[in-house]
Each structure stands twice: as C-alpha cells, then as structure tokens.
Amino acid sequence: MATALIAEDEPMLAAQLKARLGEAWPELGIVGTAPNGDEALLLARTHQPDIAFLDIRMPGRDGLDVARALGGSLHVVFVTAYDEYAVAAFEEGAIDYLLKPVAPDRIAKVVARLKARMKSAPLDLNAVLARLAARDATPALRWVRASLGNALTMIAIDDVLYFQAEDKYTKVVTRNGDGLIRKPIKELYEELDPEAFWQVHRGTIVNLGAIARVERDWRDQPVIHLKSRPETLTVSRSFAHRFKAM
C-alpha cells in the first residue's frame, strides 16, 4: 500500500487535502500531518512514506527546504497558493503541484500521475528548487511611490486593497483614496508576495486581506466584495479556478 505525509500549517486546508485524497485514492495511507517543515522531516524519516504533499509556505522550514532535505527519497507534490512563477517552474520541470483550495478534479489528475510514477524513481527536483530559491531570495515589494493629484506619496503595500490597470498607468486603490503608478500589472505582480496578493483578472490584482466575501453572478463567475470599498471586482475565467471551492 502506498503511503504519504501532509505538511500544511493551516489545519482546515490540511483536513481538506486529506479528505480529497481519501476520495481520490482511498487505498493511500496517510502516515501523519505536520504543521511545519521540521515535523514533516521527522514524519518522513520515521515512517519513510512514498509521497510527501508539501505546502511551499510554512513556519520555519518551508516545503522547498523539506524537499531539499529529503533529497529525492520520495515523490513530492507541492501545495501552493497561486504563484505564477512557481507554477511555471513546476510545469517546466514536470513537477506535480496542487493549488489552494484543492479542487477534486485537480487532485484526481495528480493522483493518476502519482500512481504511474510510483513505478519509477522520484523526479530530480534540484533544478526546480534552485529556480524557486532564487525567486525567494528577491524581497517582496513593501512600498510604492504613487501620484495623488500633483503630489507624490509613499503607500505601504499592506494598505493597498487592489491594483488595476488604467491606460498607461496602474491604479493603486486604498481605503482612503487612489493613486497612480507607471509600473505595468504583469511586472508589479512579479514583485508582490503571492501569498498576500492574487491576480484575478488580466488587469486586476487584489489583496487577499481586503476581501470580505466572494459571490457568484448569474454566469456563475466569482465576484469579489471588498471590506472597505463599495465597488466589486470581477474575476475573469482565466483566474476563476482560484475560487472554485467557494
């Protein structure tokens, strides 16, 4: 019987992943759930499972550190909030990954690939881990200098509710007003913390902490309601999968 460990610091997400795995692969034995990288390593070394589901962002050692320490001794599936850079790295290296929240159709595909891969040695993750480590070495953007009328002001990234493309500029929206910066949405997104900001439209990036709720419109498309602004944000079909479990 194949066995696996789950490393996820959010108990509800860990429970959801375990339940999804139970549905998609009832025969898979879960040897334990770890809330951080150190406990994940202890579980791996104690039980020697065949597979590790590793959250990329965890306190202390993260999923990348754990994968590096395990050194190809088992099959790895990375679990992440949507980070275009990370997903591109995984796909380029043919690495299995799951996006939060975990969707049943996605986990079914990953389970099918894992069953096939169990017949061979685990993949070499060195190249992918090196790329992701280089990404993490670049500090996330903390401030932007925005134009407010005729004045320039420094806006803390944590105070931004969302960014929206507007002609040649990008609008920076806060509780107290809007500013403009010249940095394009695509370039801006590469500098933001993917655990705090999600791109939800070709021209929109939202602060997850600013979301009050997500509802679905008559087309069954997600619509974001903000905590401190009356406008809503449309989620395009390209990014709707992020809210699929809602």
mmCIF file of C-alpha atoms in Angstrom:
data_model
loop_
_atom_site.group_PDB
_atom_site.id
_atom_site.type_symbol
_atom_site.label_atom_id
_atom_site.label_comp_id
_atom_site.label_asym_id
_atom_site.label_seq_id
_atom_site.Cartn_x
_atom_site.Cartn_y
_atom_site.Cartn_z
ATOM 1 C CA MET A 1 0.000 0.000 0.000
ATOM 2 C CA ALA A 2 1.302 3.466 -0.897
ATOM 3 C CA THR A 3 1.751 5.930 1.959
ATOM 4 C CA ALA A 4 2.010 9.706 2.192
ATOM 5 C CA LEU A 5 2.530 12.576 4.596
ATOM 6 C CA ILE A 6 0.887 16.001 4.500
ATOM 7 C CA ALA A 7 2.750 19.153 5.540
ATOM 8 C CA GLU A 8 0.403 22.147 5.841
ATOM 9 C CA ASP A 9 0.325 24.803 8.556
ATOM 10 C CA GLU A 10 -3.384 25.651 8.104
ATOM 11 C CA PRO A 11 -5.413 22.910 9.875
ATOM 12 C CA MET A 12 -8.519 23.422 7.727
ATOM 13 C CA LEU A 13 -6.529 23.173 4.492
ATOM 14 C CA ALA A 14 -4.683 20.109 5.790
ATOM 15 C CA ALA A 15 -8.014 18.454 6.640
ATOM 16 C CA GLN A 16 -9.425 19.372 3.228
ATOM 17 C CA LEU A 17 -6.429 17.883 1.431
ATOM 18 C CA LYS A 18 -6.652 14.701 3.490
ATOM 19 C CA ALA A 19 -10.359 14.393 2.684
ATOM 20 C CA ARG A 20 -9.787 14.995 -1.036
ATOM 21 C CA LEU A 21 -7.068 12.336 -1.067
ATOM 22 C CA GLY A 22 -9.409 9.918 0.705
ATOM 23 C CA GLU A 23 -11.955 10.427 -2.062
ATOM 24 C CA ALA A 24 -9.499 10.214 -4.965
ATOM 25 C CA TRP A 25 -7.234 7.485 -3.574
ATOM 26 C CA PRO A 26 -8.925 5.525 -0.745
ATOM 27 C CA GLU A 27 -6.061 2.992 -0.564
ATOM 28 C CA LEU A 28 -3.451 5.686 0.172
ATOM 29 C CA GLY A 29 -2.285 5.541 3.782
ATOM 30 C CA ILE A 30 -1.643 8.930 5.438
ATOM 31 C CA VAL A 31 1.160 8.448 7.985
ATOM 32 C CA GLY A 32 0.590 11.860 9.547
ATOM 33 C CA THR A 33 0.014 15.584 9.121
ATOM 34 C CA ALA A 34 2.724 18.103 10.009
ATOM 35 C CA PRO A 35 2.135 21.832 10.707
ATOM 36 C CA ASN A 36 5.708 22.807 9.828
ATOM 37 C CA GLY A 37 8.797 21.672 7.974
ATOM 38 C CA ASP A 38 10.651 20.248 10.960
ATOM 39 C CA GLU A 39 7.782 17.927 11.882
ATOM 40 C CA ALA A 40 7.405 16.959 8.219
ATOM 41 C CA LEU A 41 11.032 15.848 8.130
ATOM 42 C CA LEU A 42 10.553 13.864 11.348
ATOM 43 C CA LEU A 43 7.486 12.140 9.878
ATOM 44 C CA ALA A 44 9.360 11.358 6.665
ATOM 45 C CA ARG A 45 12.360 9.892 8.443
ATOM 46 C CA THR A 46 10.240 7.922 10.919
ATOM 47 C CA HIS A 47 7.675 6.425 8.529
ATOM 48 C CA GLN A 48 9.514 6.646 5.171
ATOM 49 C CA PRO A 49 6.361 7.338 3.129
ATOM 50 C CA ASP A 50 6.288 7.099 -0.642
ATOM 51 C CA ILE A 51 4.876 10.599 -1.168
ATOM 52 C CA ALA A 52 5.027 13.987 0.544
ATOM 53 C CA PHE A 53 2.460 16.732 -0.017
ATOM 54 C CA LEU A 54 4.384 19.855 0.948
ATOM 55 C CA ASP A 55 2.993 23.348 1.435
ATOM 56 C CA ILE A 56 5.506 25.781 -0.032
ATOM 57 C CA ARG A 57 4.969 28.393 2.712
ATOM 58 C CA MET A 58 5.255 27.116 6.286
ATOM 59 C CA PRO A 59 6.785 28.465 9.508
ATOM 60 C CA GLY A 60 10.469 27.655 9.925
ATOM 61 C CA ARG A 61 11.484 25.246 7.177
ATOM 62 C CA ASP A 62 9.173 25.603 4.218
ATOM 63 C CA GLY A 63 8.200 22.991 1.657
ATOM 64 C CA LEU A 64 11.201 23.758 -0.528
ATOM 65 C CA ASP A 65 13.561 23.245 2.421
ATOM 66 C CA VAL A 66 11.895 19.930 3.241
ATOM 67 C CA ALA A 67 12.111 18.718 -0.365
ATOM 68 C CA ARG A 68 15.771 19.694 -0.472
ATOM 69 C CA ALA A 69 16.495 17.872 2.814
ATOM 70 C CA LEU A 70 14.696 14.723 1.663
ATOM 71 C CA GLY A 71 16.971 14.642 -1.368
ATOM 72 C CA GLY A 72 14.837 12.682 -3.811
ATOM 73 C CA SER A 73 13.994 9.868 -1.410
ATOM 74 C CA LEU A 74 10.264 10.085 -2.169
ATOM 75 C CA HIS A 75 7.776 11.574 -4.617
ATOM 76 C CA VAL A 76 6.894 15.207 -3.882
ATOM 77 C CA VAL A 77 3.734 17.178 -4.605
ATOM 78 C CA PHE A 78 3.959 20.891 -3.822
ATOM 79 C CA VAL A 79 0.879 22.675 -2.485
ATOM 80 C CA THR A 80 0.704 26.420 -3.041
ATOM 81 C CA ALA A 81 -1.471 29.471 -3.229
ATOM 82 C CA TYR A 82 -1.421 30.533 -6.861
ATOM 83 C CA ASP A 83 2.049 31.831 -7.744
ATOM 84 C CA GLU A 84 2.534 32.102 -11.497
ATOM 85 C CA TYR A 85 6.309 31.875 -11.135
ATOM 86 C CA ALA A 86 6.140 28.715 -9.014
ATOM 87 C CA VAL A 87 3.548 27.066 -11.244
ATOM 88 C CA ALA A 88 5.659 27.826 -14.328
ATOM 89 C CA ALA A 89 8.676 26.245 -12.626
ATOM 90 C CA PHE A 90 6.696 23.139 -11.680
ATOM 91 C CA GLU A 91 5.256 22.710 -15.151
ATOM 92 C CA GLU A 92 8.613 23.217 -16.833
ATOM 93 C CA GLY A 93 10.131 20.531 -14.603
ATOM 94 C CA ALA A 94 7.066 18.245 -14.881
ATOM 95 C CA ILE A 95 6.638 18.501 -11.086
ATOM 96 C CA ASP A 96 3.274 17.716 -9.519
ATOM 97 C CA TYR A 97 1.550 20.560 -7.680
ATOM 98 C CA LEU A 98 -1.828 21.431 -6.182
ATOM 99 C CA LEU A 99 -3.357 24.880 -5.871
ATOM 100 C CA LYS A 100 -5.170 26.067 -2.757
ATOM 101 C CA PRO A 101 -8.032 25.497 -2.237
ATOM 102 C CA VAL A 102 -7.604 21.953 -3.517
ATOM 103 C CA ALA A 103 -10.147 21.058 -6.202
ATOM 104 C CA PRO A 104 -11.352 17.436 -6.690
ATOM 105 C CA ASP A 105 -10.684 17.395 -10.444
ATOM 106 C CA ARG A 106 -7.120 18.632 -9.994
ATOM 107 C CA ILE A 107 -6.302 16.138 -7.257
ATOM 108 C CA ALA A 108 -7.699 13.308 -9.395
ATOM 109 C CA LYS A 109 -5.199 14.203 -12.134
ATOM 110 C CA VAL A 110 -2.310 14.366 -9.663
ATOM 111 C CA VAL A 111 -3.278 11.014 -8.131
ATOM 112 C CA ALA A 112 -3.344 9.407 -11.576
ATOM 113 C CA ARG A 113 0.159 10.697 -12.327
ATOM 114 C CA LEU A 114 1.470 9.634 -8.931
ATOM 115 C CA LYS A 115 0.202 6.095 -9.408
ATOM 116 C CA ALA A 116 2.082 5.939 -12.707
ATOM 117 C CA ARG A 117 5.238 7.473 -11.239
ATOM 118 C CA MET A 118 5.319 5.057 -8.308
ATOM 119 C CA LYS A 119 6.760 2.517 -10.748
ATOM 120 C CA SER A 120 9.930 4.605 -11.175
ATOM 121 C CA ALA A 121 12.354 6.633 -9.075
ATOM 122 C CA PRO A 122 11.284 10.062 -7.752
ATOM 123 C CA LEU A 123 11.995 13.037 -10.008
ATOM 124 C CA ASP A 124 15.160 15.096 -9.603
ATOM 125 C CA LEU A 125 13.950 18.385 -8.096
ATOM 126 C CA ASN A 126 17.284 20.189 -7.946
ATOM 127 C CA ALA A 127 16.752 22.460 -10.957
ATOM 128 C CA VAL A 128 13.247 23.487 -9.876
ATOM 129 C CA LEU A 129 14.306 24.056 -6.269
ATOM 130 C CA ALA A 130 17.198 26.254 -7.426
ATOM 131 C CA ARG A 131 14.846 28.402 -9.516
ATOM 132 C CA LEU A 132 12.354 28.807 -6.691
ATOM 133 C CA ALA A 133 15.116 29.587 -4.196
ATOM 134 C CA ALA A 134 16.317 32.375 -6.490
ATOM 135 C CA ARG A 135 12.770 33.740 -6.577
ATOM 136 C CA ASP A 136 12.532 33.699 -2.770
ATOM 137 C CA ALA A 137 15.867 35.483 -2.478
ATOM 138 C CA THR A 138 14.248 38.572 -4.035
ATOM 139 C CA PRO A 139 12.406 40.510 -1.297
ATOM 140 C CA ALA A 140 8.728 41.225 -1.917
ATOM 141 C CA LEU A 141 7.728 44.791 -2.677
ATOM 142 C CA ARG A 142 6.851 46.730 0.509
ATOM 143 C CA TRP A 143 6.147 50.279 -0.695
ATOM 144 C CA VAL A 144 5.080 52.008 -3.902
ATOM 145 C CA ARG A 145 5.529 55.661 -4.785
ATOM 146 C CA ALA A 146 2.255 56.842 -6.265
ATOM 147 C CA SER A 147 0.944 60.090 -7.730
ATOM 148 C CA LEU A 148 -2.032 61.602 -5.904
ATOM 149 C CA GLY A 149 -3.041 64.613 -7.978
ATOM 150 C CA ASN A 150 0.029 66.840 -8.112
ATOM 151 C CA ALA A 151 1.681 65.161 -5.129
ATOM 152 C CA LEU A 152 3.782 62.037 -4.710
ATOM 153 C CA THR A 153 3.262 59.774 -1.713
ATOM 154 C CA MET A 154 4.631 56.512 -0.389
ATOM 155 C CA ILE A 155 1.950 53.836 0.062
ATOM 156 C CA ALA A 156 2.626 50.709 2.112
ATOM 157 C CA ILE A 157 1.791 47.555 0.169
ATOM 158 C CA ASP A 158 -0.218 46.240 3.125
ATOM 159 C CA ASP A 159 -2.542 49.273 2.796
ATOM 160 C CA VAL A 160 -3.350 48.539 -0.845
ATOM 161 C CA LEU A 161 -6.759 46.928 -1.428
ATOM 162 C CA TYR A 162 -6.177 46.250 -5.104
ATOM 163 C CA PHE A 163 -4.243 47.328 -8.182
ATOM 164 C CA GLN A 164 -5.978 47.920 -11.508
ATOM 165 C CA ALA A 165 -4.588 48.636 -14.962
ATOM 166 C CA GLU A 166 -5.683 52.038 -16.286
ATOM 167 C CA ASP A 167 -4.403 53.153 -19.698
ATOM 168 C CA LYS A 168 -0.622 53.592 -19.388
ATOM 169 C CA TYR A 169 -0.781 53.538 -15.590
ATOM 170 C CA THR A 170 -1.744 51.208 -12.769
ATOM 171 C CA LYS A 171 -4.252 52.488 -10.225
ATOM 172 C CA VAL A 172 -3.368 51.856 -6.575
ATOM 173 C CA VAL A 173 -6.560 51.667 -4.503
ATOM 174 C CA THR A 174 -6.562 52.100 -0.719
ATOM 175 C CA ARG A 175 -9.280 52.764 1.879
ATOM 176 C CA ASN A 176 -8.530 56.476 1.739
ATOM 177 C CA GLY A 177 -8.131 57.083 -1.976
ATOM 178 C CA ASP A 178 -6.494 56.145 -5.247
ATOM 179 C CA GLY A 179 -3.037 56.792 -6.651
ATOM 180 C CA LEU A 180 -1.292 56.056 -9.921
ATOM 181 C CA ILE A 181 1.998 54.326 -10.700
ATOM 182 C CA ARG A 182 3.667 53.641 -14.034
ATOM 183 C CA LYS A 183 4.591 50.006 -13.332
ATOM 184 C CA PRO A 184 2.595 47.532 -15.518
ATOM 185 C CA ILE A 185 0.393 44.927 -13.815
ATOM 186 C CA LYS A 186 2.500 41.993 -15.042
ATOM 187 C CA GLU A 187 5.756 43.494 -13.750
ATOM 188 C CA LEU A 188 4.101 44.557 -10.491
ATOM 189 C CA TYR A 189 2.713 41.075 -9.801
ATOM 190 C CA GLU A 190 6.193 39.545 -10.046
ATOM 191 C CA GLU A 191 7.309 41.773 -7.154
ATOM 192 C CA LEU A 192 4.365 41.102 -4.821
ATOM 193 C CA ASP A 193 4.053 38.371 -2.207
ATOM 194 C CA PRO A 194 1.931 35.643 -3.899
ATOM 195 C CA GLU A 195 0.621 34.554 -0.513
ATOM 196 C CA ALA A 196 -0.914 38.020 0.031
ATOM 197 C CA PHE A 197 -1.878 39.168 -3.473
ATOM 198 C CA TRP A 198 -3.683 37.276 -6.235
ATOM 199 C CA GLN A 199 -4.155 38.294 -9.821
ATOM 200 C CA VAL A 200 -7.870 37.841 -10.546
ATOM 201 C CA HIS A 201 -8.079 39.482 -13.957
ATOM 202 C CA ARG A 202 -5.644 40.435 -16.681
ATOM 203 C CA GLY A 203 -5.734 43.973 -15.276
ATOM 204 C CA THR A 204 -6.502 43.417 -11.581
ATOM 205 C CA ILE A 205 -4.517 42.252 -8.536
ATOM 206 C CA VAL A 206 -6.301 42.029 -5.172
ATOM 207 C CA ASN A 207 -5.033 41.961 -1.593
ATOM 208 C CA LEU A 208 -6.500 38.763 -0.089
ATOM 209 C CA GLY A 209 -6.798 40.509 3.265
ATOM 210 C CA ALA A 210 -9.126 43.106 1.709
ATOM 211 C CA ILE A 211 -11.719 40.549 0.559
ATOM 212 C CA ALA A 212 -14.970 40.481 2.539
ATOM 213 C CA ARG A 213 -16.602 37.685 0.542
ATOM 214 C CA VAL A 214 -16.769 36.107 -2.899
ATOM 215 C CA GLU A 215 -20.134 35.522 -4.543
ATOM 216 C CA ARG A 216 -21.127 34.178 -7.945
ATOM 217 C CA ASP A 217 -23.039 36.172 -10.538
ATOM 218 C CA TRP A 218 -25.699 34.963 -12.978
ATOM 219 C CA ARG A 219 -22.944 33.494 -15.192
ATOM 220 C CA ASP A 220 -21.546 31.554 -12.203
ATOM 221 C CA GLN A 221 -18.441 33.742 -12.287
ATOM 222 C CA PRO A 222 -16.836 34.793 -8.962
ATOM 223 C CA VAL A 223 -17.326 38.424 -7.916
ATOM 224 C CA ILE A 224 -15.204 39.892 -5.110
ATOM 225 C CA HIS A 225 -16.721 42.146 -2.463
ATOM 226 C CA LEU A 226 -14.253 44.278 -0.508
ATOM 227 C CA LYS A 227 -14.265 45.042 3.214
ATOM 228 C CA SER A 228 -13.896 48.791 2.966
ATOM 229 C CA ARG A 229 -14.916 49.864 -0.560
ATOM 230 C CA PRO A 230 -18.323 49.625 -2.234
ATOM 231 C CA GLU A 231 -17.147 48.517 -5.682
ATOM 232 C CA THR A 232 -16.852 44.867 -6.641
ATOM 233 C CA LEU A 233 -14.077 43.178 -8.630
ATOM 234 C CA THR A 234 -14.784 40.778 -11.461
ATOM 235 C CA VAL A 235 -12.791 37.546 -11.602
ATOM 236 C CA SER A 236 -12.057 36.531 -15.181
ATOM 237 C CA ARG A 237 -12.477 32.958 -16.383
ATOM 238 C CA SER A 238 -8.697 32.548 -16.571
ATOM 239 C CA PHE A 239 -8.447 33.001 -12.791
ATOM 240 C CA ALA A 240 -11.840 31.645 -11.650
ATOM 241 C CA HIS A 241 -10.281 28.297 -10.641
ATOM 242 C CA ARG A 242 -8.748 30.027 -7.607
ATOM 243 C CA PHE A 243 -12.222 30.338 -6.134
ATOM 244 C CA LYS A 244 -13.560 27.020 -7.360
ATOM 245 C CA ALA A 245 -14.004 25.564 -3.880
ATOM 246 C CA MET A 246 -16.030 28.565 -2.714
#
